[in-house]
CSV table of C-alpha atoms and ligand atoms in Angstrom, one decimal:
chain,number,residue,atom,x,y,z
A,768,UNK,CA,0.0,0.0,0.0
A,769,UNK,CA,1.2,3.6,-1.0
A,770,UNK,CA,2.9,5.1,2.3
A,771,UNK,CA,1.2,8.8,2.7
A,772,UNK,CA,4.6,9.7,4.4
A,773,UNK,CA,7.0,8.1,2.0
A,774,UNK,CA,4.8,10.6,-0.5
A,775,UNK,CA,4.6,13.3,1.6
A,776,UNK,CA,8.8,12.7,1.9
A,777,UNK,CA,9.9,12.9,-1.9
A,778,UNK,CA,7.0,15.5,-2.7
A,779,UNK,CA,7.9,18.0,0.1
A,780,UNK,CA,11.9,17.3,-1.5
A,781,UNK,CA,9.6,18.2,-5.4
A,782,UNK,CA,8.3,21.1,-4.1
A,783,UNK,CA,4.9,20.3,-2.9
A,784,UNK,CA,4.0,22.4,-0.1
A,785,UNK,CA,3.3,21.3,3.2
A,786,UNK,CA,2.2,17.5,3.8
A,787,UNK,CA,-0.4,18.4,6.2
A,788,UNK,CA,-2.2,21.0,3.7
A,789,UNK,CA,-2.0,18.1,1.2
A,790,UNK,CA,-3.3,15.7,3.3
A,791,UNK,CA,-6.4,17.2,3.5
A,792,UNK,CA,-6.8,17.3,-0.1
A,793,UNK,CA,-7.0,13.6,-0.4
A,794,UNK,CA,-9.9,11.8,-1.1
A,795,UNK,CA,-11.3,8.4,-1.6
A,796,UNK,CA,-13.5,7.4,-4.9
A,797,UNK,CA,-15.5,4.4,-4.9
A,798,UNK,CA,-15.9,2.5,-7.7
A,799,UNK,CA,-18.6,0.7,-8.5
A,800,UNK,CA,-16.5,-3.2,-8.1
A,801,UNK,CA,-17.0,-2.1,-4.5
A,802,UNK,CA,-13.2,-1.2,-4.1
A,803,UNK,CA,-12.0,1.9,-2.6
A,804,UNK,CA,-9.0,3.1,-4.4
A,805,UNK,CA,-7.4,6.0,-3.1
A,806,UNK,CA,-6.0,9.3,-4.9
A,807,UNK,CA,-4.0,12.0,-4.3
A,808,UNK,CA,-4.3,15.4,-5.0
A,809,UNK,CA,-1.5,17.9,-5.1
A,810,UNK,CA,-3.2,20.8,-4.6
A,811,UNK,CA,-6.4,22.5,-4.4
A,812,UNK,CA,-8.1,22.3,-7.0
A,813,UNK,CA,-11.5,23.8,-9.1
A,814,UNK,CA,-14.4,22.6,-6.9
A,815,UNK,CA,-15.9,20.8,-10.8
A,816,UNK,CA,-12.9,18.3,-10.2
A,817,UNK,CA,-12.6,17.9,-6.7
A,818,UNK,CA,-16.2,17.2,-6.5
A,819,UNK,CA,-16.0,14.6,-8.9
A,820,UNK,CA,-13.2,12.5,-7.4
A,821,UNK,CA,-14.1,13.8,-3.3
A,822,UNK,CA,-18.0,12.5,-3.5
A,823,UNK,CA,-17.1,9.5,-0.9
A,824,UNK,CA,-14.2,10.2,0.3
A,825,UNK,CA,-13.3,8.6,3.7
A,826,UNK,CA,-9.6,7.7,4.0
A,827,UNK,CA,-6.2,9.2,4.0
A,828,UNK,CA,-3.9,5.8,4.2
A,829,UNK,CA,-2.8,5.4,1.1
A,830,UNK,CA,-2.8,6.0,-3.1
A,831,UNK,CA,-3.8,4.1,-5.9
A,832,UNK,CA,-3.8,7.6,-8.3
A,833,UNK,CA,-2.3,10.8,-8.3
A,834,UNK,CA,-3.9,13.9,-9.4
A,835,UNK,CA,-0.5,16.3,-10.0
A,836,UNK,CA,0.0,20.0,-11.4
A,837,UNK,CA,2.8,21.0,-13.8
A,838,UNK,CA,5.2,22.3,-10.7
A,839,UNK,CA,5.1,18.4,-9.3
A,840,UNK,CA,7.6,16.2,-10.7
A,841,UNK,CA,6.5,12.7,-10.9
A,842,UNK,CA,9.9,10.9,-11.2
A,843,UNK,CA,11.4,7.2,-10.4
A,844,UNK,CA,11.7,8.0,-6.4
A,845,UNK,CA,8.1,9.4,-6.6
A,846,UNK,CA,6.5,5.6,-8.0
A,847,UNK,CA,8.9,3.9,-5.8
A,848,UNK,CA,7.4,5.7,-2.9
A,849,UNK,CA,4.1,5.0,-4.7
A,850,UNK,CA,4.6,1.5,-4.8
A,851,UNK,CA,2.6,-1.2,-7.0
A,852,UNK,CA,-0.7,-0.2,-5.6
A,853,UNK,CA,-0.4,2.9,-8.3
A,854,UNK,CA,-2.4,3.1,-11.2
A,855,UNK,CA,-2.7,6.3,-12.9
A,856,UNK,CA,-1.3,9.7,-12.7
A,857,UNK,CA,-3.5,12.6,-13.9
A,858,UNK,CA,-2.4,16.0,-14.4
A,859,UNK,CA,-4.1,19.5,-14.8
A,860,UNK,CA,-1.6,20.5,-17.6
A,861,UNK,CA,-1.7,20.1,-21.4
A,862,UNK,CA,2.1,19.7,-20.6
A,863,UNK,CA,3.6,16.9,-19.1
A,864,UNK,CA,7.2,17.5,-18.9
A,865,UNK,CA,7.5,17.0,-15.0
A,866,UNK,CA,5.8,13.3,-15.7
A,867,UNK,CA,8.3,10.4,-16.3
A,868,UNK,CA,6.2,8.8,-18.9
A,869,UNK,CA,9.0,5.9,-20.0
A,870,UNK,CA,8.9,5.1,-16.2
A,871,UNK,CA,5.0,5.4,-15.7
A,872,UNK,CA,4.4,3.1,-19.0
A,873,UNK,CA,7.8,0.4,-17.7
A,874,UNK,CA,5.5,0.1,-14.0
A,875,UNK,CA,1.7,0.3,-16.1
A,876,UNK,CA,1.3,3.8,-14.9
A,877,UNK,CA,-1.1,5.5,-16.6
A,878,UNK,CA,-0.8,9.5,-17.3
A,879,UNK,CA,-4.0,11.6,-18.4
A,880,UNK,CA,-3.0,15.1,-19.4
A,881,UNK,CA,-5.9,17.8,-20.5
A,882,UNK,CA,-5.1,18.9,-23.8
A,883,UNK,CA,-7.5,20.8,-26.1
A,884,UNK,CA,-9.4,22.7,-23.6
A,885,UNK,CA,-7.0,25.3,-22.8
A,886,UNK,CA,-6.1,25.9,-26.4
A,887,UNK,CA,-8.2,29.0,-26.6
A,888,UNK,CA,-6.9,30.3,-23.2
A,889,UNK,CA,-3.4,30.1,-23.9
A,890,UNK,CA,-3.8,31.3,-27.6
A,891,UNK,CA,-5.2,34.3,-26.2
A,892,UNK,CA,-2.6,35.3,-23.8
A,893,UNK,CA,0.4,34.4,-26.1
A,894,UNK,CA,-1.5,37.1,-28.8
A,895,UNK,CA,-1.5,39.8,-25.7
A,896,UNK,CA,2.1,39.3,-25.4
A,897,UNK,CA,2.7,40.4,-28.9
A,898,UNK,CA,2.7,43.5,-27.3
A,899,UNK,CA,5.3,43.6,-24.6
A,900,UNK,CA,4.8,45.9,-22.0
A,901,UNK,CA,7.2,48.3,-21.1
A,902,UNK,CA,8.0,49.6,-17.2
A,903,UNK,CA,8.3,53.4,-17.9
A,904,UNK,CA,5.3,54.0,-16.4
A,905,UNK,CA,6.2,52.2,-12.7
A,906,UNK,CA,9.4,54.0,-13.2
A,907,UNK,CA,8.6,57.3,-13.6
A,908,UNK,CA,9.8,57.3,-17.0
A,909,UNK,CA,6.6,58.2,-18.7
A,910,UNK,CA,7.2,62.0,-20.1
A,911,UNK,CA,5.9,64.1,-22.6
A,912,UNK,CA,4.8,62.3,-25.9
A,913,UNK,CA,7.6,61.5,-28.0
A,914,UNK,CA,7.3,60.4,-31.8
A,915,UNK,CA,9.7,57.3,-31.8
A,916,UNK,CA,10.1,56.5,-28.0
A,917,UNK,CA,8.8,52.7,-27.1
A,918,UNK,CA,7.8,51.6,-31.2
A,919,UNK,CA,8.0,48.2,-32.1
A,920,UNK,CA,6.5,46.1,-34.8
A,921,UNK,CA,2.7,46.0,-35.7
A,922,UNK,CA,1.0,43.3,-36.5
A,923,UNK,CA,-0.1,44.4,-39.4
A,924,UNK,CA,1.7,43.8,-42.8
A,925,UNK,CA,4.4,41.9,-40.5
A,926,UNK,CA,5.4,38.0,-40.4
A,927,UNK,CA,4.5,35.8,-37.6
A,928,UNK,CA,6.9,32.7,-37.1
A,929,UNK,CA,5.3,30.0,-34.6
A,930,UNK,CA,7.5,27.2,-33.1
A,931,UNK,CA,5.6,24.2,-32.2
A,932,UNK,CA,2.4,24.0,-34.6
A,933,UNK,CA,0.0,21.6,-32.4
A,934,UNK,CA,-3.4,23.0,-30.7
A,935,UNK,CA,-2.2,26.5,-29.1
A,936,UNK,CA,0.7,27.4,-32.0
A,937,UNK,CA,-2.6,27.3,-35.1
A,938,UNK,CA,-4.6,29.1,-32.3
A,939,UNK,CA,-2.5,31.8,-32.1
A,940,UNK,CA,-2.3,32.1,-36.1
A,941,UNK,CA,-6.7,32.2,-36.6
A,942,UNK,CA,-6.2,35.0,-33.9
A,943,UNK,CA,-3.8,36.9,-34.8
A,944,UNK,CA,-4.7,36.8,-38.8
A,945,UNK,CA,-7.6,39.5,-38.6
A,946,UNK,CA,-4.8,41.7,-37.3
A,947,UNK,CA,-3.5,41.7,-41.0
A,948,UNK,CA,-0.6,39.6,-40.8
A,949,UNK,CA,1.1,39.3,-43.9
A,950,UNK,CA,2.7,36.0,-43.6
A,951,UNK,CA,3.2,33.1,-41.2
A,952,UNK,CA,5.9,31.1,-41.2
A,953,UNK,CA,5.9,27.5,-38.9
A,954,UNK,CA,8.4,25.4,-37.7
A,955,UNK,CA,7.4,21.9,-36.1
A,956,UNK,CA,9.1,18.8,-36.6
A,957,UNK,CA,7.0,17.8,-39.5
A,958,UNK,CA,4.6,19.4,-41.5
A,959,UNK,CA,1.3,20.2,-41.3
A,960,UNK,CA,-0.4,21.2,-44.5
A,961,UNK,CA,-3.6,20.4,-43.4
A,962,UNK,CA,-3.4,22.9,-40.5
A,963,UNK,CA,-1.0,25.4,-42.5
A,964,UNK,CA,-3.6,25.9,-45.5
A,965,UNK,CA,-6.1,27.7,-43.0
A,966,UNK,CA,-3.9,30.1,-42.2
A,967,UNK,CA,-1.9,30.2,-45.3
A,968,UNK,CA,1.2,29.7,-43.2
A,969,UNK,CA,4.6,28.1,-45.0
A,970,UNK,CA,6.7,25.5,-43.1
A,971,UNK,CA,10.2,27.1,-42.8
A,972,UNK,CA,13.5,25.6,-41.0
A,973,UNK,CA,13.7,26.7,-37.6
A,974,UNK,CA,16.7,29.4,-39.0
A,975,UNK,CA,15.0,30.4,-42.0
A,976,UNK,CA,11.8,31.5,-39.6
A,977,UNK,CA,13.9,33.1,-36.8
A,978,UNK,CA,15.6,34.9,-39.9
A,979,UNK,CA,12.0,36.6,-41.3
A,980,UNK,CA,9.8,36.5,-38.5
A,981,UNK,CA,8.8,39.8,-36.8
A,982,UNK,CA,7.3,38.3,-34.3
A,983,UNK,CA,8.7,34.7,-33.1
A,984,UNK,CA,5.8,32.6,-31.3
A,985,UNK,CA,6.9,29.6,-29.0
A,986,UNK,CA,4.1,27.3,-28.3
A,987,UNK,CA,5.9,24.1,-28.5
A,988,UNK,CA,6.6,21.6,-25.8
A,989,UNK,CA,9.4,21.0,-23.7
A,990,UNK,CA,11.2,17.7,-24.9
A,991,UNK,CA,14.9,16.8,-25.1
A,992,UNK,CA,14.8,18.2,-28.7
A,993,UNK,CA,13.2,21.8,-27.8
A,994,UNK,CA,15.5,22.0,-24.2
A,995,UNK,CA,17.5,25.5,-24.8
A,996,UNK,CA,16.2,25.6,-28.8
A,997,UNK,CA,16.0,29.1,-28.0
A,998,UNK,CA,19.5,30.2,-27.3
A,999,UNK,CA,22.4,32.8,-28.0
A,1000,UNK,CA,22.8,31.4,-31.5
A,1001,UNK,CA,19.2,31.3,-32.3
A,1002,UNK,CA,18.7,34.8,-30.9
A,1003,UNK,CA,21.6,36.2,-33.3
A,1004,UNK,CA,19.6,34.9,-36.3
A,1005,UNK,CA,16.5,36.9,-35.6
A,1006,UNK,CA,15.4,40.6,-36.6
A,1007,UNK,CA,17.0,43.5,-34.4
A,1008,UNK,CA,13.8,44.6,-33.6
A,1009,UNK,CA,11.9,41.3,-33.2
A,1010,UNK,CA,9.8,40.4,-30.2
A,1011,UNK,CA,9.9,36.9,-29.2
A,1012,UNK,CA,6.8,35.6,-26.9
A,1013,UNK,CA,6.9,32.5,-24.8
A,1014,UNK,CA,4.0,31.1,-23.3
A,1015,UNK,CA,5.6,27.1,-23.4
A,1016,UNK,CA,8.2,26.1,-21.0
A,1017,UNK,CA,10.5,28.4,-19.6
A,1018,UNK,CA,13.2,25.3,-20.5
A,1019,UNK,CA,13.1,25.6,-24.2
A,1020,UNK,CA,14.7,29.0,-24.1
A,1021,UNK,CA,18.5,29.3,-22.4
A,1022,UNK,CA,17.4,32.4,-20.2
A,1023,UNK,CA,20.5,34.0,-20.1
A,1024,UNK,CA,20.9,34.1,-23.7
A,1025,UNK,CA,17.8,35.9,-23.9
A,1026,UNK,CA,18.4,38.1,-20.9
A,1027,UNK,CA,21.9,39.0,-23.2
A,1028,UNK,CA,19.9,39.4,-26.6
A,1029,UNK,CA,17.4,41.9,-24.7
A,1030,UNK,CA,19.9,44.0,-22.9
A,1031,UNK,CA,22.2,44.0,-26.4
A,1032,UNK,CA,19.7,44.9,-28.9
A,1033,UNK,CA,19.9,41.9,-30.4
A,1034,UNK,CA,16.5,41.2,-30.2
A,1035,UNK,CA,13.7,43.9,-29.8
A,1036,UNK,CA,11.2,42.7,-27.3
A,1037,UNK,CA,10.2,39.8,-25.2
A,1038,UNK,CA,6.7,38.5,-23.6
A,1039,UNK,CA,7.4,35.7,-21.3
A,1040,UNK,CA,4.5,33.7,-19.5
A,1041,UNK,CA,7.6,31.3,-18.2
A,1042,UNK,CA,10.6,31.0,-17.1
A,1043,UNK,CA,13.0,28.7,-15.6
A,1044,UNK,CA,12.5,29.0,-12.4
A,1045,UNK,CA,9.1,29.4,-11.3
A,1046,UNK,CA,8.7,31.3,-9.9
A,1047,UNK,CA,10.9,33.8,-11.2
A,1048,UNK,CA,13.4,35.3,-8.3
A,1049,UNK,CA,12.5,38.8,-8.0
A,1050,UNK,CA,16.3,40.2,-8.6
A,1051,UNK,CA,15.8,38.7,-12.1
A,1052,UNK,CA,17.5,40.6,-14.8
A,1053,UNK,CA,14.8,39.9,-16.4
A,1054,UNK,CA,12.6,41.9,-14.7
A,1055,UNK,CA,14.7,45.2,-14.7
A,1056,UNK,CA,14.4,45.0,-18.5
A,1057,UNK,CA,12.2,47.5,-20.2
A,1058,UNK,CA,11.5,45.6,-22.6
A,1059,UNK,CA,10.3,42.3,-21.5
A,1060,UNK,CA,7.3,41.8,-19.7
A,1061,UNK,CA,6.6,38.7,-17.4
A,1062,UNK,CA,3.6,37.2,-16.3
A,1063,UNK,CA,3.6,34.1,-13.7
A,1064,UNK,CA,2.6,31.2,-15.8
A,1065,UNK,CA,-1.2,32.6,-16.2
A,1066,UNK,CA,-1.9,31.5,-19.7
A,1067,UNK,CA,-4.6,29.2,-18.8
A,1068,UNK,CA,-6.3,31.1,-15.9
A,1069,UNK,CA,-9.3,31.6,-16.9
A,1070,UNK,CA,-12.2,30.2,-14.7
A,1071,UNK,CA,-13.9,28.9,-17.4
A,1072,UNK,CA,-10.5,26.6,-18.9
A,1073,UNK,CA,-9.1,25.7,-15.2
A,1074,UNK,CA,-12.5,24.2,-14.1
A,1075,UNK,CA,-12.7,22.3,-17.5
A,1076,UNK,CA,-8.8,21.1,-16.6
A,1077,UNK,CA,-10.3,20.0,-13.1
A,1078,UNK,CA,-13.3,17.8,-14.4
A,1079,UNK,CA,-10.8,16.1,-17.1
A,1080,UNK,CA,-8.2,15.4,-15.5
A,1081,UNK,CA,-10.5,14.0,-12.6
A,1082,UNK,CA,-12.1,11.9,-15.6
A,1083,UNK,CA,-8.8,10.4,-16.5
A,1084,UNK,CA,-7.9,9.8,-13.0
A,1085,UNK,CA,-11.0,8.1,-12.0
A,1086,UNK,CA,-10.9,6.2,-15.8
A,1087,UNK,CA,-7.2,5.0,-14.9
A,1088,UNK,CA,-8.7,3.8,-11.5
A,1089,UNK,CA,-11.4,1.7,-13.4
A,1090,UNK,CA,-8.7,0.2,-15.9
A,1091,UNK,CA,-10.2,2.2,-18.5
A,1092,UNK,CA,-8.5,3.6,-21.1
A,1093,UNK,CA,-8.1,7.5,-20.0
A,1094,UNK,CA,-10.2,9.9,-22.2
A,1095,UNK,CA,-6.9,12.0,-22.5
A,1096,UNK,CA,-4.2,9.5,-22.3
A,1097,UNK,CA,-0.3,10.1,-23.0
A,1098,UNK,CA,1.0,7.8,-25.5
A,1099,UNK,CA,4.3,6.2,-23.9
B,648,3PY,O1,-1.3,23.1,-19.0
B,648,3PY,C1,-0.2,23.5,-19.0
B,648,3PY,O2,0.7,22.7,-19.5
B,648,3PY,C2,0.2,24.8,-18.5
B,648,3PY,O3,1.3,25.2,-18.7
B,648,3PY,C3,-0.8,25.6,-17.7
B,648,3PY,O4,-1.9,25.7,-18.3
């Protein structure tokens, strides 16, 4: 049986808050065999999930799921503590970069993720960031008017490059598109013509887009192939006065690199919704910048999205506690 301490142990060492706060966030399903599996849940959650999994709760002892967030990394040491008893891991994240998925499919771990539903969320945010704030006005640096103080790119007439074309990254291109973007370019690691003829967008290697682009749009996920894509010598290749916007993983960029790019000219402008860490140490270079703007990993905060996050990933813990095949499973 999953030891509650030996969790509480490795998740404290992962960041998870404080055991006791956690342990009154776990709950006990029943299913209908009559069994009483037991899941844990990382954190509090929307009230549309919780009630779902916490409708007869009445135990703390052990786990036989895991509901998780992003920030919660769900390694080897984690399932050991877990033990056999362990069926499914569920997260409330279209990303699941903190999940060991070759180790969860090697011990018949099952991970549910909750893709789709924050597509729009995200998409939305990532197009606000075109637009990079500026700290003049905190500062005290707001004057008179001045002609050609604080311009940057428009939207309109410009080229849009977007890294990672899934969900979010064609999102981003149907919104942005009334805005009168000229072209889109897209980089992923095949391509999508299917997706790509809506829009109009042209595949381009990943130079030839940072080359063009005006605006450079990262919406792809973290893997060992996008780690640090987004570094000094990718920086080098874009426009001078090109904003860059990441609403991903704070681990596909190399933040110093970009930190450098900003404070150089090399690039013109970044809008970052992560960073690497989380959250972001408030002596940040990154935050003395004027212009780079950061916002703490709010993409998909809407009420509307996170509750829908809640009742799915609750729906592919409970399905991963039936045996069920998870209605949004990763593929190992
Ligand atoms: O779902 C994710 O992966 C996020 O980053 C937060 O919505």
């Amino acid at each position: 049986m999953f030891s509650l301490r030996g969790v509480g142990r490795v998740l404290s060492r992962s960041c998870w808050k404080s055991l006791e706060v956690s342990r009154q966030r776990l709950a006990v399903v029943s299913m209908s065999s009559g069994a009483r599996p037991r899941v844990f849940i990382s954190r509090r959650i929307p009230e549309e999930g919780r009630a779902l999994l916490a409708a007869t709760c009445d135990s703390v002892a052990g786990v036989d799921g895991i509901l998780c967030l992003l920030t919660d990394t769900i390694n080897g040491e984690l399932l050991d503590a877990a033990g056999p008893n362990l069926k499914v891991v569920s997260t409330l994240s279209v990303g699941y970069d903190h999940i060991d998925v070759k180790e969860c499919a090697r011990r018949n771990v099952k991970v549910g993720y909750t893709p789709g539903i924050l597509t729009a969320a995200v998409a939305e945010l990532t197009s606000v960031l075109l637009s990079p704030g500026i700290r003049a006005v905190e500062n005290g640096e707001w004057g008179t008017w001045k002609p050609m103080w604080l311009c940057g790119p428009g939207l309109d007439g410009a080229t849009v490059g977007i890294v990672g074309f899934g969900r979010i990254g064609v999102t981003v291109g149907r919104y942005l598109k009334p805005f009168g973007v000229a072209s889109f370019l897209y980089h992923d690691s095949f391509q999508k013509p299917v997706e790509a003829s809506e829009l109009g967008a042209e595949y381009a290697s990943f130079d030839e887009l940072l080359a063009k682009s005006d605006f450079v749009v990262a919406c792809c996920a973290l893997t060992d192939e996008t780690r640090n894509l987004f570094n000094a010598s990718a920086f080098k290749k874009m426009k001078n006065n090109a904003v860059f916007v990441n609403t991903s993983r704070g681990g596909i960029v190399n933040q110093n690199d970009l930190i450098t790019a900003l404070q150089s000219g090399q690039i013109g402008a970044a809008g970052l919704d992560v960073t690497t860490p989380e959250p972001l140490p408030t002596d940040s270079p990154l935050l003395k910048l004027d212009n780079c703007i950061v916002l703490p990993h709010i993409a998909s905060a809407t009420h509307k999205t996170r509750a829908a996050m809640a009742v799915l990933a609750a729906n592919n813990l409970l399905a991963g506690l039936r045996g069920d095949r998870l209605p949004q499973e990763v593929e190992s």
